[in-house]
Amino acid sequence: MSNGRQTCDAVVIGAGFAGIYMLHKLREQGLSCRLFEAGRGVGGAWHWNRYPGARCDSESYFYCYSFSNEILQEWTWSEKFPGQPEIERYLNFVADRLDLRQDMTFEARVTSAIYDETSQRWTVKTSTGDEVETRWIVTAIGGLSTTAPNLPDIPGIESFAGEWYHTGHWPHEGVELGGKRVGVIGTGSTGIQAIPEIARQAAELTVFQRTPAYIMPARNAPLAEEEVAETKANYAEIWRKARAHRGGQPYDPPEFDFSDVTAEEARRLYEESWERGGLRVVQVFKDVYSNPESARFAEGFFREQVRRIVQDPETASIVEPKGYPLGAKRIALDSKYYETFNLPHVHVVDARANPIEEVTPQGIRAGGTLYELDVIVFATGYDAVTGPFKAIDFRGRHGVRLADRLADGPRAYLGMSFAGFPNLLAVSGPCNPALSTNVPVSIEHDVEWIADCIAWCDANGVTAIEPTEEAEEAWSQETQAKVAGSIFEQADSWQFGSNVPGKPRRFLLWLGGLTAFRERCAAAAEADYEGFELTR
Ligand code: N01
């Protein structure tokens, strides 16, 4: 599309998992669409997150679209836990298979979207001068996005003589780390994946760890031909299970409570699951997050594994998980993370006891010691969920800014719509369960619900749909009520917004589980979009 004013029925923002499927669905329904994407190609998070070791910690056979059996049969995953290049290839394959590129504009960041109440149209503008008048906008901008990175405001960063990078904005051409002294700040899911790979390349690696994570071995491996064939033959059952699971995973829920077995048996079950690897390591007992005794046993088991792997006791005592309960922050998967600390050129700094004070031209000063560095890697995460919405100047009725509405915390109805912002719908918006689940399964739900909503409006002469203030307020309050009393309250995390200084401590995700969420969204739709104001 050339610059200049255009019109269409729907603008989709973002070409990741959500935007690709949204564009396909709306086109199938006969809408004229334009998708804008800031990146050079499709992929979303999987386009930007090219840091060494970037990998998915959901298994490939269910970290994908389920809507097309042809695509499921034609695509073959090579590994149990797919790396960034393979997921990016998969998303390119889907975009080509569905012939979507003609309606996509790349390297065009949406900067503003302004609603006109008289014409009931939005005007969308991009960084490259596109201007589109549209009836619908669907955001597919992700909750952990490079548009809203969390870059700690460390004094002196501008004086650093070396190079620095945020993992979410890793250069496409890669970064030459060979022979260099590298510092990594952050040990969340990203840092844990990047650290072993960076250690392979760098001459020296210093890890600045503020909070040690609970980490399970991924035990990644290539997929055998028979395994792939069996999965492809069983997809109907796999998706049935995934949709019945509160986290969108095709796993059987654990059968036992901790008190059902002896301590020896519990240890044996944990050892078995540790050897198998993957997210199921914490799915041995039903009550691991609700029974303090069950949780203490699991936490002790994790710490024992760390002390067994990490040879230096002082290093082990820094990196072993502690200070908050298992599950209160996101659990991570690793590939030889703890083993990395046995290498003579890898060091860890306890940045809780010795906080980072400043960046100097030579490196990072923490706890009074200067660590000399050539490269600093910020694996410091994101201004999650509300950050990407605040990065775009959305203005709804009466010129109200969405960024102002979100300043005190997340607000949305059904995690997909905003009061005062007609015909603006969000895949995985604020107060949505997506980021607490297997994300593609959540995305497919939201995309299909939004596509049905648009089709229903068109069939019923509804020109504008938006949630009532009351419905949005009730859903937003329910989001906070669901987290009250849960273990999430016992830690600081991006889910609470507490990773970003000044961000209100409000939980960003709806914790009711995907099955209950589906039911609530379906019930609202069946009741002719209960909770929404309809203009005809
Ligand atoms: O970010 P994070 P992430 N000084 O916010 C530390 C998804 N993901 O990019 O915990 C020192 O979790 C911070 O310390 P603390 C996944 O949902 C998915 O790692 O705040 N340290 C923490 O250690 C994940 O949860 C995959 O004390 C500072 C780290 O930086 C989400 O993305 C792969 C600091 C940030 O951890 C975000 O993960 C990777 C400071 N000033 C990620 N500021 C998949 O597999 C922050 N930190 C799909």
Coordinates of C-alpha atoms and ligand atoms in Angstrom, one line a residue:
M1 CA 0.0 0.0 0.0
S2 CA 1.4 3.4 -0.8
N3 CA 1.4 6.3 1.6
G4 CA -1.7 8.6 1.6
R5 CA -5.2 8.3 2.9
Q6 CA -6.9 4.9 2.3
T7 CA -10.1 3.3 3.6
C8 CA -10.8 -0.2 4.7
D9 CA -13.1 -2.2 6.9
A10 CA -10.5 -3.3 9.4
V11 CA -7.0 -2.5 10.5
V12 CA -5.1 -5.2 12.3
I13 CA -2.0 -4.1 14.3
G14 CA 0.8 -6.6 14.5
A15 CA 1.9 -9.7 12.5
G16 CA 2.6 -12.2 15.2
F17 CA 0.6 -15.3 16.0
A18 CA -2.5 -13.2 16.7
G19 CA -2.3 -10.8 13.8
I20 CA -1.7 -13.5 11.2
Y21 CA -4.8 -15.4 12.2
M22 CA -7.0 -12.3 12.7
L23 CA -6.2 -11.0 9.2
H24 CA -7.0 -14.5 7.8
K25 CA -10.4 -14.7 9.6
L26 CA -11.5 -11.2 8.7
R27 CA -10.6 -11.6 5.0
E28 CA -12.5 -14.9 5.0
Q29 CA -15.5 -12.9 6.2
G30 CA -15.2 -10.6 3.2
L31 CA -13.7 -7.5 5.0
S32 CA -11.2 -5.4 3.3
C33 CA -8.2 -5.3 5.7
R34 CA -4.8 -3.7 6.2
L35 CA -2.3 -5.1 8.7
F36 CA 0.5 -2.9 9.9
E37 CA 3.6 -4.3 11.4
A38 CA 6.6 -2.4 12.8
G39 CA 9.1 -5.3 12.0
R40 CA 10.6 -6.2 8.7
G41 CA 8.6 -9.4 8.5
V42 CA 6.0 -11.6 10.2
G43 CA 6.7 -13.2 13.6
G44 CA 5.8 -10.6 16.3
A45 CA 7.7 -11.6 19.4
W46 CA 9.4 -14.3 17.4
H47 CA 10.6 -11.7 14.9
W48 CA 12.3 -9.5 17.5
N49 CA 13.5 -11.9 20.1
R50 CA 16.6 -13.1 18.3
Y51 CA 18.9 -13.2 21.3
P52 CA 21.2 -16.2 21.6
G53 CA 19.2 -19.2 23.0
A54 CA 15.7 -17.8 22.2
R55 CA 13.4 -20.7 22.4
C56 CA 9.9 -21.6 23.3
D57 CA 9.2 -23.3 26.6
S58 CA 5.9 -24.9 25.4
E59 CA 6.3 -28.1 23.3
S60 CA 6.2 -27.4 19.6
Y61 CA 3.3 -29.8 18.9
F62 CA 0.9 -27.6 20.7
Y63 CA 2.7 -24.2 20.4
C64 CA 1.0 -23.7 17.0
Y65 CA -2.3 -23.0 15.3
S66 CA -5.0 -25.6 15.5
F67 CA -7.6 -24.0 13.1
S68 CA -6.3 -25.7 9.9
N69 CA -5.7 -29.4 9.7
E70 CA -3.9 -28.8 6.4
I71 CA -1.4 -26.6 8.1
L72 CA -1.0 -29.1 11.0
Q73 CA -0.3 -31.9 8.5
E74 CA 2.0 -29.9 6.2
W75 CA 4.3 -28.4 8.8
T76 CA 6.8 -30.5 10.6
W77 CA 8.5 -29.4 13.8
S78 CA 12.1 -30.6 14.2
E79 CA 12.6 -30.2 18.0
K80 CA 10.6 -30.7 21.2
F81 CA 11.1 -27.1 22.2
P82 CA 11.4 -25.0 19.0
G83 CA 14.0 -22.3 18.7
Q84 CA 13.2 -18.7 17.5
P85 CA 14.4 -19.3 13.9
E86 CA 12.1 -22.3 13.5
I87 CA 9.0 -20.5 15.0
E88 CA 9.7 -17.5 12.7
R89 CA 9.9 -19.9 9.7
Y90 CA 6.6 -21.5 10.8
L91 CA 4.8 -18.1 11.0
N92 CA 6.2 -17.2 7.6
F93 CA 5.0 -20.5 6.2
V94 CA 1.5 -19.8 7.5
A95 CA 1.4 -16.3 6.2
D96 CA 2.4 -17.6 2.7
R97 CA 0.1 -20.6 2.9
L98 CA -2.8 -18.3 3.5
D99 CA -1.6 -15.7 1.0
L100 CA -1.7 -12.9 3.5
R101 CA 1.2 -10.7 2.5
Q102 CA -0.7 -8.6 0.0
D103 CA -2.6 -7.1 2.9
M104 CA 0.4 -6.5 5.2
T105 CA 2.5 -3.4 5.4
F106 CA 5.9 -3.9 7.1
E107 CA 8.2 -1.5 8.9
A108 CA 5.2 0.7 9.6
R109 CA 4.6 1.3 13.3
V110 CA 1.1 2.4 14.2
T111 CA 1.5 5.7 16.1
S112 CA -2.1 6.9 16.6
A113 CA -5.7 5.8 16.1
I114 CA -8.4 8.5 16.6
Y115 CA -12.1 7.9 16.6
D116 CA -14.6 10.2 14.9
E117 CA -18.0 9.9 16.5
T118 CA -19.9 11.4 13.6
S119 CA -18.6 9.1 10.9
Q120 CA -18.0 6.2 13.4
R121 CA -14.7 5.6 11.8
W122 CA -11.1 5.4 13.2
T123 CA -8.2 7.2 11.5
V124 CA -5.0 5.2 11.9
K125 CA -1.6 6.7 11.3
T126 CA 1.8 5.0 11.0
S127 CA 5.4 6.1 11.5
T128 CA 5.9 5.9 7.7
G129 CA 3.0 8.3 6.8
D130 CA 0.2 5.8 6.1
E131 CA -3.2 7.1 7.0
V132 CA -6.2 4.8 6.9
E133 CA -9.9 5.3 7.7
T134 CA -11.4 2.2 9.1
R135 CA -14.5 0.9 10.8
W136 CA -12.8 -1.7 13.0
I137 CA -9.4 -1.9 14.6
V138 CA -8.1 -5.2 16.1
T139 CA -4.9 -5.0 18.1
A140 CA -2.7 -8.0 18.0
I141 CA 0.2 -6.3 19.7
G142 CA 1.1 -8.8 22.3
G143 CA 1.6 -8.3 26.0
L144 CA 5.4 -8.6 26.1
S145 CA 6.4 -6.4 23.3
T146 CA 9.5 -4.7 22.0
T147 CA 7.4 -1.5 21.7
A148 CA 7.5 -1.4 25.5
P149 CA 10.7 -2.9 26.9
N150 CA 11.7 -2.5 30.5
L151 CA 15.0 -0.7 30.5
P152 CA 16.1 0.1 34.0
D153 CA 17.1 3.7 34.5
I154 CA 20.7 3.0 35.7
P155 CA 22.7 6.1 36.1
G156 CA 25.5 6.5 33.6
I157 CA 24.3 4.1 30.9
E158 CA 24.9 6.9 28.2
S159 CA 28.5 7.0 29.2
F160 CA 29.2 3.3 28.6
A161 CA 32.0 2.9 26.1
G162 CA 31.0 -0.6 24.9
E163 CA 27.8 -1.8 23.2
W164 CA 24.5 -2.6 25.0
Y165 CA 21.4 -4.4 23.8
H166 CA 17.9 -5.3 25.1
T167 CA 17.1 -9.0 24.3
G168 CA 13.8 -8.0 22.8
H169 CA 15.5 -5.9 20.2
W170 CA 18.4 -8.1 19.3
P171 CA 20.1 -7.0 16.0
H172 CA 19.1 -9.1 13.0
E173 CA 22.7 -9.4 11.9
G174 CA 23.6 -10.8 15.4
V175 CA 26.2 -9.5 17.9
E176 CA 29.8 -10.6 17.8
L177 CA 30.5 -11.7 21.4
G178 CA 33.6 -13.7 20.7
G179 CA 36.6 -12.7 22.9
K180 CA 34.4 -10.1 24.7
R181 CA 33.6 -9.5 28.4
V182 CA 29.8 -9.6 28.6
G183 CA 27.5 -8.6 31.4
V184 CA 23.9 -9.9 31.5
I185 CA 21.3 -8.2 33.7
G186 CA 18.3 -10.3 34.5
T187 CA 17.5 -13.9 35.1
G188 CA 13.9 -14.3 34.1
S189 CA 12.8 -16.8 31.3
T190 CA 14.9 -14.8 28.8
G191 CA 18.1 -14.5 30.8
I192 CA 18.0 -18.1 31.6
Q193 CA 17.8 -19.0 27.9
A194 CA 20.5 -16.5 26.9
I195 CA 23.1 -17.1 29.6
P196 CA 24.3 -20.6 28.5
E197 CA 24.5 -19.5 24.9
I198 CA 26.3 -16.3 25.6
A199 CA 28.8 -18.2 27.9
R200 CA 29.6 -20.4 24.8
Q201 CA 30.7 -17.3 22.9
A202 CA 32.0 -14.7 25.4
A203 CA 35.5 -14.6 26.8
E204 CA 34.1 -13.7 30.2
L205 CA 30.5 -13.6 31.4
T206 CA 29.2 -11.8 34.5
V207 CA 25.5 -12.4 35.4
F208 CA 23.8 -9.8 37.6
Q209 CA 21.0 -11.7 39.3
R210 CA 18.5 -9.9 41.5
T211 CA 16.0 -12.7 42.0
P212 CA 16.8 -16.4 41.5
A213 CA 14.1 -18.2 39.5
Y214 CA 12.7 -21.7 39.9
I215 CA 14.0 -23.4 36.8
M216 CA 13.3 -26.9 35.4
P217 CA 15.3 -28.7 32.8
A218 CA 13.7 -28.6 29.3
R219 CA 15.6 -31.7 28.1
N220 CA 15.1 -30.5 24.5
A221 CA 15.7 -33.0 21.8
P222 CA 15.1 -33.6 18.1
L223 CA 11.7 -35.1 17.3
A224 CA 11.8 -38.6 15.8
E225 CA 9.8 -39.3 12.6
E226 CA 7.5 -41.7 14.4
E227 CA 6.8 -39.2 17.2
V228 CA 5.8 -36.6 14.6
A229 CA 3.6 -39.0 12.7
E230 CA 1.8 -40.1 15.9
T231 CA 1.2 -36.4 16.9
K232 CA -0.2 -35.6 13.4
A233 CA -2.5 -38.6 13.6
N234 CA -3.8 -37.5 17.0
Y235 CA -4.4 -33.8 16.6
A236 CA -8.1 -34.0 17.2
E237 CA -7.6 -35.5 20.6
I238 CA -4.7 -33.1 21.4
W239 CA -6.8 -30.0 20.8
R240 CA -9.8 -31.5 22.6
K241 CA -7.5 -31.9 25.7
A242 CA -5.9 -28.5 25.3
R243 CA -9.3 -26.8 25.2
A244 CA -10.4 -28.6 28.3
H245 CA -7.3 -27.6 30.3
R246 CA -7.3 -24.4 32.2
G247 CA -3.9 -23.5 30.8
G248 CA -4.6 -24.6 27.2
Q249 CA -2.1 -27.4 27.4
P250 CA -3.0 -30.9 26.2
Y251 CA -1.8 -32.5 29.5
D252 CA -3.6 -34.8 31.8
P253 CA -4.0 -33.0 35.2
P254 CA -2.1 -34.5 38.1
E255 CA -4.0 -37.2 39.9
F256 CA -2.6 -37.0 43.5
D257 CA -2.4 -34.7 46.4
F258 CA 1.0 -34.6 48.2
S259 CA -0.7 -36.2 51.3
D260 CA -1.7 -39.3 49.2
V261 CA 1.9 -40.6 49.0
T262 CA 4.9 -41.1 51.3
A263 CA 7.8 -38.7 51.3
E264 CA 9.9 -41.4 49.5
E265 CA 7.2 -41.8 46.8
A266 CA 7.0 -38.0 46.4
R267 CA 10.8 -37.8 45.9
R268 CA 10.7 -40.7 43.4
L269 CA 7.9 -38.9 41.4
Y270 CA 9.8 -35.6 41.4
E271 CA 13.0 -37.3 40.3
E272 CA 11.2 -39.1 37.5
S273 CA 9.6 -35.8 36.3
W274 CA 12.9 -33.9 36.6
E275 CA 14.5 -36.6 34.4
R276 CA 11.6 -36.2 31.8
G277 CA 11.9 -32.4 31.9
G278 CA 9.6 -29.7 30.7
L279 CA 6.8 -27.8 32.4
R280 CA 5.3 -31.0 33.8
V281 CA 8.0 -31.1 36.5
V282 CA 5.7 -29.0 38.6
Q283 CA 2.6 -30.9 37.7
V284 CA 3.3 -33.9 40.0
F285 CA 0.8 -33.0 42.7
K286 CA -2.6 -31.3 42.4
D287 CA -1.9 -29.2 45.5
V288 CA 1.6 -27.9 44.8
Y289 CA 0.4 -24.3 44.8
S290 CA -2.4 -24.6 47.4
N291 CA -0.9 -26.8 50.2
P292 CA 2.2 -25.2 51.9
E293 CA 3.6 -28.6 52.8
S294 CA 3.4 -29.7 49.2
A295 CA 5.0 -26.5 48.0
R296 CA 7.8 -26.7 50.6
F297 CA 8.7 -30.2 49.5
A298 CA 8.8 -29.1 45.8
E299 CA 10.9 -26.0 46.6
G300 CA 13.3 -28.1 48.7
F301 CA 13.6 -30.6 45.8
F302 CA 14.5 -27.7 43.4
R303 CA 17.1 -26.3 45.7
E304 CA 18.7 -29.8 46.1
Q305 CA 19.0 -30.1 42.4
V306 CA 20.8 -26.8 42.2
R307 CA 23.2 -27.7 44.9
R308 CA 23.9 -31.0 43.2
I309 CA 24.7 -29.4 39.8
V310 CA 26.5 -26.2 40.9
Q311 CA 29.9 -27.1 42.2
D312 CA 30.9 -24.0 44.1
P313 CA 28.7 -23.8 47.3
E314 CA 28.8 -20.0 47.4
T315 CA 27.6 -19.7 43.7
A316 CA 24.9 -22.4 44.4
S317 CA 23.6 -20.4 47.4
I318 CA 23.2 -17.3 45.1
V319 CA 21.5 -19.1 42.2
E320 CA 19.2 -21.5 44.2
P321 CA 15.6 -20.3 44.2
K322 CA 14.5 -18.6 47.4
G323 CA 12.7 -15.6 48.9
Y324 CA 9.3 -16.3 47.4
P325 CA 7.1 -19.4 46.9
L326 CA 7.3 -21.7 43.8
G327 CA 4.9 -20.4 41.1
A328 CA 4.6 -16.8 42.4
K329 CA 6.8 -15.8 39.5
R330 CA 6.9 -17.5 36.2
I331 CA 8.7 -20.8 36.3
A332 CA 11.4 -21.1 33.5
L333 CA 12.8 -23.9 31.5
D334 CA 16.6 -24.2 31.0
S335 CA 19.1 -25.9 28.8
K336 CA 22.2 -26.3 31.1
Y337 CA 21.7 -23.0 32.9
Y338 CA 23.0 -24.2 36.2
E339 CA 25.9 -26.1 34.6
T340 CA 27.0 -22.8 33.0
F341 CA 28.1 -21.5 36.5
N342 CA 30.7 -24.3 36.7
L343 CA 32.6 -22.8 33.8
P344 CA 35.7 -20.8 35.0
H345 CA 34.9 -17.8 32.9
V346 CA 31.3 -17.4 34.2
H347 CA 30.5 -15.4 37.4
V348 CA 27.4 -14.4 39.2
V349 CA 26.8 -11.2 41.2
D350 CA 24.1 -11.2 43.8
A351 CA 22.5 -8.0 42.7
R352 CA 20.0 -8.1 45.6
A353 CA 22.9 -8.0 48.2
N354 CA 25.1 -5.8 46.0
P355 CA 22.7 -3.6 43.9
I356 CA 23.7 -2.2 40.6
E357 CA 24.8 1.4 41.3
E358 CA 25.9 2.8 38.0
V359 CA 27.2 2.2 34.6
T360 CA 30.6 3.7 33.9
P361 CA 32.5 3.9 30.6
Q362 CA 34.2 0.7 31.6
G363 CA 31.3 -1.4 32.9
I364 CA 28.9 -1.9 35.7
R365 CA 29.5 -0.9 39.4
A366 CA 27.5 -3.1 41.8
G367 CA 28.0 -3.3 45.6
G368 CA 31.1 -1.0 45.3
T369 CA 32.9 -3.3 42.7
L370 CA 33.4 -2.3 39.1
Y371 CA 32.9 -5.2 36.7
E372 CA 34.7 -4.3 33.4
L373 CA 32.6 -5.1 30.4
D374 CA 32.6 -4.7 26.6
V375 CA 28.9 -5.6 26.1
I376 CA 25.9 -5.3 28.4
V377 CA 22.8 -7.4 27.7
F378 CA 19.5 -6.2 29.3
A379 CA 17.4 -9.3 29.8
T380 CA 15.2 -7.1 31.9
G381 CA 11.8 -7.9 30.4
Y382 CA 8.9 -5.6 29.5
D383 CA 6.4 -3.0 30.6
A384 CA 3.9 -5.9 30.2
V385 CA 0.3 -5.9 28.8
T386 CA -0.6 -2.2 29.3
G387 CA 2.7 -0.9 28.0
P388 CA 2.1 -1.8 24.3
F389 CA -1.3 -0.1 24.4
K390 CA 0.1 3.0 26.0
A391 CA 2.7 3.2 23.2
I392 CA 0.0 3.9 20.7
D393 CA -2.0 7.1 20.9
F394 CA -5.5 5.6 20.9
R395 CA -8.2 8.3 21.4
G396 CA -11.9 7.2 21.7
R397 CA -15.1 9.1 22.4
H398 CA -14.7 12.7 23.5
G399 CA -11.0 12.5 22.7
V400 CA -10.3 10.3 25.8
R401 CA -6.8 8.6 25.6
L402 CA -6.6 4.9 26.3
A403 CA -3.2 5.5 27.9
D404 CA -4.9 7.7 30.5
R405 CA -7.5 5.1 31.1
L406 CA -4.8 2.5 31.7
A407 CA -2.6 4.7 33.9
D408 CA -4.0 3.4 37.2
G409 CA -3.9 -0.3 36.1
P410 CA -5.4 -2.7 33.6
R411 CA -9.0 -2.1 32.5
A412 CA -10.9 -4.0 29.8
Y413 CA -14.1 -6.0 29.4
L414 CA -13.6 -9.7 28.7
G415 CA -9.9 -8.8 28.3
M416 CA -10.7 -7.7 24.7
S417 CA -12.6 -4.4 24.7
F418 CA -12.5 -0.9 26.2
A419 CA -15.4 1.4 27.4
G420 CA -15.5 4.5 25.3
F421 CA -13.5 3.0 22.4
P422 CA -16.1 1.7 19.9
N423 CA -15.1 -1.1 17.5
L424 CA -11.6 -1.3 19.0
L425 CA -11.0 -5.0 19.9
A426 CA -7.9 -6.5 21.4
V427 CA -6.6 -10.0 21.1
S428 CA -5.1 -10.9 24.5
G429 CA -5.7 -7.4 25.9
P430 CA -5.4 -6.3 29.6
C431 CA -7.3 -8.5 32.1
N432 CA -7.1 -11.5 29.7
P433 CA -5.9 -15.0 30.6
A434 CA -3.6 -15.4 27.5
L435 CA -0.2 -14.9 29.2
S436 CA -1.0 -17.3 31.9
T437 CA -1.7 -20.1 29.4
N438 CA -0.4 -21.7 26.2
V439 CA -0.6 -18.5 24.3
P440 CA -1.6 -19.8 20.8
V441 CA -4.7 -21.6 22.2
S442 CA -5.8 -18.4 23.9
I443 CA -5.1 -16.3 20.8
E444 CA -7.2 -18.6 18.6
H445 CA -10.1 -18.2 21.1
D446 CA -9.9 -14.4 21.1
V447 CA -9.5 -14.1 17.3
E448 CA -12.5 -16.3 16.7
W449 CA -14.6 -14.5 19.3
I450 CA -13.7 -11.1 17.8
A451 CA -14.4 -12.3 14.2
D452 CA -17.8 -13.7 15.3
C453 CA -18.6 -10.4 17.1
I454 CA -17.8 -8.4 13.9
A455 CA -19.9 -10.7 11.8
W456 CA -22.8 -10.5 14.3
C457 CA -22.7 -6.7 14.3
D458 CA -22.7 -6.6 10.5
A459 CA -25.6 -9.1 10.3
N460 CA -27.6 -7.2 13.0
G461 CA -27.2 -3.6 11.7
V462 CA -24.9 -2.7 14.6
T463 CA -22.5 0.0 13.5
A464 CA -20.6 0.5 16.8
I465 CA -20.0 -1.8 19.8
E466 CA -18.2 -1.0 23.0
P467 CA -18.5 -2.3 26.6
T468 CA -20.4 -0.3 29.1
E469 CA -18.4 1.4 31.9
E470 CA -20.1 -0.9 34.4
A471 CA -19.2 -4.1 32.6
E472 CA -15.6 -2.9 32.2
E473 CA -15.3 -1.9 35.8
A474 CA -16.8 -5.2 37.0
W475 CA -14.4 -7.3 34.8
S476 CA -11.5 -5.2 36.0
Q477 CA -12.4 -5.6 39.6
E478 CA -12.9 -9.3 39.1
T479 CA -9.4 -9.5 37.6
Q480 CA -8.0 -8.2 40.9
A481 CA -10.3 -10.3 43.1
K482 CA -9.1 -13.5 41.4
V483 CA -5.5 -12.9 42.4
A484 CA -6.4 -11.9 46.0
G485 CA -5.1 -14.6 48.4
S486 CA -3.1 -16.4 45.7
I487 CA 0.6 -17.1 45.8
F488 CA 1.2 -14.5 43.0
E489 CA 0.7 -11.8 45.8
Q490 CA 3.9 -13.1 47.5
A491 CA 6.3 -11.9 44.8
D492 CA 7.1 -8.9 42.6
S493 CA 6.7 -9.7 39.0
W494 CA 5.8 -8.3 35.6
Q495 CA 2.3 -9.9 36.0
F496 CA 1.8 -7.3 38.8
G497 CA 3.6 -4.5 36.9
S498 CA 6.0 -4.3 39.8
N499 CA 9.1 -4.7 37.5
V500 CA 8.5 -1.2 36.2
P501 CA 9.2 1.7 38.7
G502 CA 6.1 3.7 39.2
K503 CA 3.7 1.3 37.6
P504 CA 0.7 0.6 39.9
R505 CA 0.8 -2.8 41.5
R506 CA -2.3 -4.3 39.8
F507 CA -2.5 -7.8 38.4
L508 CA -2.5 -7.7 34.6
L509 CA -4.0 -11.1 33.8
W510 CA -7.4 -12.7 34.4
L511 CA -6.7 -15.8 36.4
G512 CA -9.9 -17.7 36.1
G513 CA -8.5 -20.2 33.6
L514 CA -9.1 -20.6 29.9
T515 CA -12.1 -23.0 30.1
A516 CA -14.0 -20.6 32.4
F517 CA -12.9 -17.6 30.2
R518 CA -14.3 -19.3 27.1
E519 CA -17.6 -19.9 28.9
R520 CA -17.9 -16.3 30.0
C521 CA -17.1 -14.9 26.5
A522 CA -19.5 -17.3 24.9
A523 CA -22.3 -16.5 27.3
A524 CA -21.9 -12.7 26.7
A525 CA -22.1 -13.3 22.9
E526 CA -25.1 -15.6 23.2
A527 CA -26.9 -13.0 25.2
D528 CA -26.6 -10.6 22.2
Y529 CA -23.3 -9.2 23.6
E530 CA -24.3 -8.6 27.1
G531 CA -22.2 -5.9 28.8
F532 CA -21.8 -4.0 25.5
E533 CA -23.5 -0.9 24.3
L534 CA -24.7 -1.3 20.7
T535 CA -25.3 1.6 18.2
R536 CA -27.5 0.8 15.2
Ligands
N01_1 O1 11.5 -10.7 31.7 P1 11.2 -10.9 33.3 P2 11.9 -11.9 30.7 N1 18.4 -4.6 38.2 O2 10.5 -9.6 33.7 C1 15.6 -8.5 36.2 C2 8.0 -14.6 28.3 N2 9.0 -15.4 27.7 O3 12.1 -11.2 29.4 O4 12.9 -10.6 39.3 C3 18.6 -5.9 38.2 O5 10.6 -12.1 33.7 C4 14.5 -9.1 37.0 O6 14.8 -9.2 38.4 P3 13.6 -9.3 39.4 C5 7.6 -15.2 29.7 O7 6.2 -15.1 29.8 C6 8.6 -16.5 27.1 O8 12.9 -12.8 31.2 O9 12.6 -8.2 39.1 N3 17.8 -6.8 37.6 C7 14.4 -10.4 36.3 O10 15.4 -11.3 36.7 C8 8.3 -14.4 30.7 O11 7.8 -14.5 32.0 C9 9.5 -17.3 26.5 O12 14.2 -9.1 40.7 C10 16.7 -6.4 37.0 C11 14.7 -10.0 34.8 O13 15.4 -8.8 34.9 C12 8.3 -13.0 30.0 O14 8.4 -13.3 28.6 C13 10.9 -17.0 26.6 C14 16.4 -5.0 36.9 C15 13.4 -9.8 34.0 O15 12.7 -10.9 34.0 C16 9.3 -12.1 30.5 O16 10.5 -12.7 30.6 C17 11.3 -15.9 27.2 C18 17.3 -4.1 37.6 N4 17.0 -2.8 37.6 C19 10.3 -15.0 27.8 N5 15.2 -4.9 36.3 C20 8.9 -18.5 25.9 O17 9.5 -19.6 26.0 C21 14.8 -6.1 35.9 N6 15.7 -7.0 36.4 C22 7.7 -18.5 25.1

